Tab-separated table of C-alpha atoms in Angstrom:
chain	number	residue	atom	x	y	z
C	1	UNK	CA	50.243	215.194	-117.744
C	2	UNK	CA	47.123	213.382	-116.601
C	3	UNK	CA	49.222	210.232	-116.346
C	4	UNK	CA	52.136	211.716	-114.320
C	5	UNK	CA	50.122	213.853	-111.934
C	6	UNK	CA	48.402	210.996	-110.045
C	7	UNK	CA	51.804	209.293	-109.728
C	8	UNK	CA	53.247	212.432	-108.228
C	9	UNK	CA	50.405	212.645	-105.724
C	10	UNK	CA	50.866	209.002	-104.855
C	11	UNK	CA	54.565	209.555	-104.285
C	12	UNK	CA	53.910	212.571	-102.041
C	13	UNK	CA	51.371	210.597	-100.041
C	14	UNK	CA	53.812	207.779	-99.619
C	15	UNK	CA	56.488	210.197	-98.384
C	16	UNK	CA	54.146	211.675	-95.838
C	17	UNK	CA	53.246	208.250	-94.496
C	18	UNK	CA	56.862	207.036	-94.329
C	19	UNK	CA	57.988	210.209	-92.601
C	20	UNK	CA	55.185	210.069	-90.021
C	21	UNK	CA	56.884	209.921	-86.575
C	22	UNK	CA	54.148	207.500	-85.451
C	23	UNK	CA	55.233	204.963	-88.039
C	24	UNK	CA	56.415	201.760	-86.253
C	25	UNK	CA	59.423	201.490	-88.545
C	26	UNK	CA	58.416	198.290	-90.372
C	27	UNK	CA	60.465	197.556	-93.460
C	28	UNK	CA	57.451	196.273	-95.429
C	29	UNK	CA	56.343	198.740	-98.114
C	30	UNK	CA	52.785	197.483	-97.968
C	31	UNK	CA	52.592	198.218	-94.194
C	32	UNK	CA	54.057	201.691	-94.593
C	33	UNK	CA	51.484	202.782	-97.168
C	34	UNK	CA	48.525	201.965	-94.934
C	35	UNK	CA	48.031	203.491	-91.514
C	36	UNK	CA	45.480	201.627	-89.439
C	37	UNK	CA	43.866	203.327	-86.448
C	38	UNK	CA	45.292	200.677	-84.100
C	39	UNK	CA	48.924	201.266	-85.158
C	40	UNK	CA	49.468	204.063	-82.635
C	41	UNK	CA	47.925	201.966	-79.854
C	42	UNK	CA	50.106	199.015	-80.759
C	43	UNK	CA	53.206	201.191	-80.769
C	44	UNK	CA	52.259	202.713	-77.414
C	45	UNK	CA	51.629	199.284	-75.921
C	46	UNK	CA	54.993	198.090	-77.193
C	47	UNK	CA	56.685	201.133	-75.685
C	48	UNK	CA	54.943	200.510	-72.371
C	49	UNK	CA	55.997	196.885	-72.366
C	50	UNK	CA	59.581	197.855	-73.125
C	51	UNK	CA	59.528	200.353	-70.263
C	52	UNK	CA	58.171	197.681	-67.979
C	53	UNK	CA	60.976	195.313	-68.983
C	54	UNK	CA	63.570	197.969	-68.279
C	55	UNK	CA	62.102	198.678	-64.865
C	56	UNK	CA	61.952	194.954	-64.183
C	57	UNK	CA	65.679	194.636	-64.933
C	58	UNK	CA	66.417	197.447	-62.493
C	59	UNK	CA	64.429	195.712	-59.778
C	60	UNK	CA	66.310	192.472	-60.376
C	61	UNK	CA	69.604	194.276	-59.771
C	62	UNK	CA	68.508	195.519	-56.344
C	63	UNK	CA	69.210	192.256	-54.497
C	64	UNK	CA	72.871	192.638	-55.424
C	65	UNK	CA	72.890	196.081	-53.832
C	66	UNK	CA	71.019	194.739	-50.828
C	67	UNK	CA	73.509	191.882	-50.458
C	68	UNK	CA	76.378	194.335	-50.521
C	69	UNK	CA	74.671	196.480	-47.904
C	70	UNK	CA	74.071	193.419	-45.759
C	71	UNK	CA	77.740	192.506	-46.023
C	72	UNK	CA	78.799	196.003	-45.034
C	73	UNK	CA	76.590	195.648	-41.961
C	74	UNK	CA	79.329	193.412	-40.495
C	75	UNK	CA	81.342	196.543	-39.779
C	76	UNK	CA	80.808	197.753	-36.225
C	77	UNK	CA	79.418	194.527	-34.760
C	78	UNK	CA	80.710	193.349	-31.380
C	79	UNK	CA	82.667	190.096	-31.229
C	80	UNK	CA	79.802	187.881	-30.058
C	81	UNK	CA	77.327	189.247	-32.623
C	82	UNK	CA	79.910	189.086	-35.403
C	83	UNK	CA	80.712	185.446	-34.705
C	84	UNK	CA	77.029	184.478	-34.804
C	85	UNK	CA	76.135	186.484	-37.941
C	86	UNK	CA	76.150	184.577	-41.234
C	87	UNK	CA	78.610	186.048	-43.702
C	88	UNK	CA	80.598	187.934	-41.048
C	89	UNK	CA	83.973	187.101	-39.546
C	90	UNK	CA	85.680	188.474	-36.415
C	91	UNK	CA	89.301	189.596	-36.708
C	92	UNK	CA	91.670	188.963	-33.772
C	93	UNK	CA	95.177	190.321	-33.437
C	94	UNK	CA	98.135	189.682	-31.151
C	95	UNK	CA	99.305	193.048	-29.767
C	96	UNK	CA	102.851	194.261	-30.053
C	97	UNK	CA	104.485	196.054	-27.131
C	98	UNK	CA	102.745	199.433	-26.727
C	99	UNK	CA	101.581	201.264	-23.570
C	100	UNK	CA	98.558	199.514	-22.083
C	101	UNK	CA	98.835	196.432	-24.291
C	102	UNK	CA	97.700	192.991	-23.168
C	103	UNK	CA	99.262	189.797	-24.555
C	104	UNK	CA	95.804	188.290	-24.943
C	105	UNK	CA	94.432	188.264	-28.518
C	106	UNK	CA	92.449	191.467	-29.117
C	107	UNK	CA	89.177	191.724	-31.031
C	108	UNK	CA	89.824	194.293	-33.750
C	109	UNK	CA	86.650	194.328	-35.815
C	110	UNK	CA	84.178	192.457	-37.975
C	111	UNK	CA	84.512	192.000	-41.728
C	112	UNK	CA	82.590	190.295	-44.528
C	113	UNK	CA	83.547	186.617	-44.775
C	114	UNK	CA	85.965	186.356	-47.687
C	115	UNK	CA	89.072	184.514	-48.832
C	116	UNK	CA	92.248	185.911	-47.283
C	117	UNK	CA	95.909	185.315	-47.998
C	118	UNK	CA	97.654	183.027	-45.510
C	119	UNK	CA	100.510	185.486	-44.909
C	120	UNK	CA	100.625	186.928	-41.350
C	121	UNK	CA	100.166	190.698	-41.527
C	122	UNK	CA	101.101	193.585	-39.240
C	123	UNK	CA	98.414	196.255	-38.902
C	124	UNK	CA	98.417	199.643	-37.155
C	125	UNK	CA	95.583	201.781	-35.910
C	126	UNK	CA	96.110	205.267	-37.418
C	127	UNK	CA	96.877	208.128	-35.023
C	128	UNK	CA	97.673	205.713	-32.172
C	129	UNK	CA	100.482	203.489	-30.920
C	130	UNK	CA	98.481	200.291	-31.361
C	131	UNK	CA	100.130	197.637	-33.510
C	132	UNK	CA	98.834	194.080	-34.012
C	133	UNK	CA	99.921	190.855	-35.666
C	134	UNK	CA	97.093	189.282	-37.705
C	135	UNK	CA	96.918	185.647	-38.810
C	136	UNK	CA	96.266	186.524	-42.480
C	137	UNK	CA	95.929	189.413	-44.924
C	138	UNK	CA	92.371	190.485	-43.983
C	139	UNK	CA	92.478	193.826	-42.144
C	140	UNK	CA	89.525	195.677	-40.534
C	141	UNK	CA	88.550	198.994	-42.097
C	142	UNK	CA	89.926	201.151	-39.250
C	143	UNK	CA	93.440	199.625	-39.414
C	144	UNK	CA	96.068	199.714	-42.126
C	145	UNK	CA	99.133	197.591	-43.064
C	146	UNK	CA	102.395	198.722	-41.525
C	147	UNK	CA	105.794	197.538	-40.311
C	148	UNK	CA	107.277	197.636	-36.808
C	149	UNK	CA	110.447	196.905	-34.872
C	150	UNK	CA	108.504	196.187	-31.670
C	151	UNK	CA	108.395	192.799	-29.967
C	152	UNK	CA	105.102	191.124	-29.179
C	153	UNK	CA	103.403	192.230	-25.994
C	154	UNK	CA	104.525	190.063	-23.076
C	155	UNK	CA	107.587	188.575	-24.754
C	156	UNK	CA	109.702	190.098	-21.970
C	157	UNK	CA	108.015	187.720	-19.510
C	158	UNK	CA	110.049	184.777	-20.769
C	159	UNK	CA	112.905	184.065	-18.392
C	160	UNK	CA	111.690	186.253	-15.524
C	161	UNK	CA	112.048	184.951	-11.969
C	162	UNK	CA	109.013	184.119	-9.853
C	163	UNK	CA	108.804	187.438	-7.970
C	164	UNK	CA	109.219	189.639	-11.045
C	165	UNK	CA	106.809	187.486	-13.030
C	166	UNK	CA	104.121	187.746	-10.353
C	167	UNK	CA	104.428	191.551	-10.302
C	168	UNK	CA	103.852	191.991	-14.059
C	169	UNK	CA	100.151	191.901	-15.062
C	170	UNK	CA	101.136	190.815	-18.582
C	171	UNK	CA	102.905	187.706	-17.301
C	172	UNK	CA	101.762	184.321	-16.004
C	173	UNK	CA	103.725	182.211	-13.526
C	174	UNK	CA	103.538	178.449	-14.057
C	175	UNK	CA	103.741	176.048	-11.133
C	176	UNK	CA	103.960	172.265	-11.018
C	177	UNK	CA	103.676	169.497	-8.432
C	178	UNK	CA	106.927	167.506	-8.471
C	179	UNK	CA	106.854	163.743	-8.809
C	180	UNK	CA	108.137	162.229	-5.575
C	181	UNK	CA	108.335	158.770	-4.056
C	182	UNK	CA	106.306	158.105	-0.950
C	183	UNK	CA	105.649	154.667	0.588
C	184	UNK	CA	107.319	152.840	-2.299
C	185	UNK	CA	105.142	154.624	-4.878
C	186	UNK	CA	105.360	157.722	-7.043
C	187	UNK	CA	102.890	160.583	-6.554
C	188	UNK	CA	102.502	164.294	-7.356
C	189	UNK	CA	103.156	166.527	-4.341
C	190	UNK	CA	100.720	169.453	-4.812
C	191	UNK	CA	101.572	170.712	-1.305
C	192	UNK	CA	105.102	171.508	-2.478
C	193	UNK	CA	104.507	173.025	-5.927
C	194	UNK	CA	107.514	174.616	-7.615
C	195	UNK	CA	107.817	177.655	-9.876
C	196	UNK	CA	108.552	176.293	-13.356
C	197	UNK	CA	108.583	179.258	-15.749
C	198	UNK	CA	107.203	182.674	-16.556
C	199	UNK	CA	105.197	183.184	-19.721
C	200	UNK	CA	103.186	185.981	-21.275
C	201	UNK	CA	99.518	186.171	-20.391
C	202	UNK	CA	97.490	183.724	-22.468
C	203	UNK	CA	93.897	182.504	-22.736
C	204	UNK	CA	92.998	179.799	-20.180
C	205	UNK	CA	94.270	176.317	-21.018
C	206	UNK	CA	91.995	173.255	-21.069
C	207	UNK	CA	90.824	172.358	-17.539
C	208	UNK	CA	93.016	169.299	-17.093
C	209	UNK	CA	96.105	168.183	-15.212
C	210	UNK	CA	99.062	167.589	-17.542
C	211	UNK	CA	102.429	165.990	-16.866
C	212	UNK	CA	105.425	167.948	-18.151
C	213	UNK	CA	109.178	167.539	-18.135
C	214	UNK	CA	111.967	169.999	-18.888
C	215	UNK	CA	112.977	169.667	-22.539
C	216	UNK	CA	115.567	166.862	-22.876
C	217	UNK	CA	114.998	165.760	-19.251
C	218	UNK	CA	112.263	163.127	-19.559
C	219	UNK	CA	112.873	161.671	-16.103
C	220	UNK	CA	112.055	164.886	-14.196
C	221	UNK	CA	108.284	165.158	-14.051
C	222	UNK	CA	105.758	167.682	-12.767
C	223	UNK	CA	101.977	167.681	-12.780
C	224	UNK	CA	100.544	171.052	-13.788
C	225	UNK	CA	96.948	171.663	-12.678
C	226	UNK	CA	96.343	174.581	-15.075
C	227	UNK	CA	96.481	172.359	-18.138
C	228	UNK	CA	99.193	174.578	-19.653
C	229	UNK	CA	102.626	173.440	-20.813
C	230	UNK	CA	105.108	176.065	-19.549
C	231	UNK	CA	107.783	177.411	-21.913
C	232	UNK	CA	110.898	175.264	-21.741
C	233	UNK	CA	108.835	172.162	-20.913
C	234	UNK	CA	107.108	169.455	-22.941
C	235	UNK	CA	104.412	166.865	-22.322
C	236	UNK	CA	105.891	163.603	-21.096
C	237	UNK	CA	105.252	160.246	-19.409
C	238	UNK	CA	101.913	158.474	-19.500
C	239	UNK	CA	99.862	161.015	-17.609
C	240	UNK	CA	99.307	162.568	-14.189
C	241	UNK	CA	100.268	160.656	-11.061
C	242	UNK	CA	98.030	160.182	-8.028
C	243	UNK	CA	98.157	163.118	-5.645
C	244	UNK	CA	100.358	162.496	-2.647
C	245	UNK	CA	98.411	161.960	0.598
C-alpha cells in the first residue's frame, strides 16, 4: 500500500493540473505537469494579441464598406457634378411621346460607373407617363425596365410643312441657301433661303456651314448655316460656296 498510495496521489495531482481551465492546452506531458506563475500571463497576452488581430481584420474590411458608400453617393447628383465625379456616370435617355416630353436627350440620373450591356433598353418612371430609350442596359434606381408602343418624342415632326413645323415646339425647321449662278460663278444665296425639311428638336449642331444635297440628287446643292444635315439630305460637293453678293 505504501507503494501504490503515492502513485495515486500523483495521478490525482496530474488530473487536477490537466483539467485546470487556465492550462494553455499544450500536448506535452512535461508542460502539463508543471504550472509556472507566468503561464496565465502568457495565455492572457496571447488572447489579447488574438483579439487585436481580429479587430485589425475588421478595420481592414471597412474600406470596402466605405468604397461602396462612396459609389452609392453617385445617386442624386446633378448632371454636371455626376460627369465630373470619379466613378460616377450620368444616364441620358431619349423620351418617347408623352405629355410634356421634349425630343432632346433627358438627364435621368447618376449611377456608379460599371460595365453595361450594349442592348438599348426602354425604361419607365413608376407612377408616371414618362418613358425613355436608353443606350444600354444600365438603368437609374428610380426607373424600371418596361415595354411601350409609343413612338419617340418628336418623330411626328418628320414630313411636316414649314408653317406646321414652326408652330410645334418639339420640331426644328431646316433652311438652306440655294446654289445659284451669278456673274458666271456659283455662290450660295443666303438672302433667298429655302425651307428644306422639318425634324425633331435636337442638340445644336457644330457651328459650321455645310453643303447638302437631296438624297440621290447630287447636283442640287444648298449651304446650311446651322451645321445640321436635314432629314432627306446628305453631305455633298467639296464644301460651302462663297456667299452671293
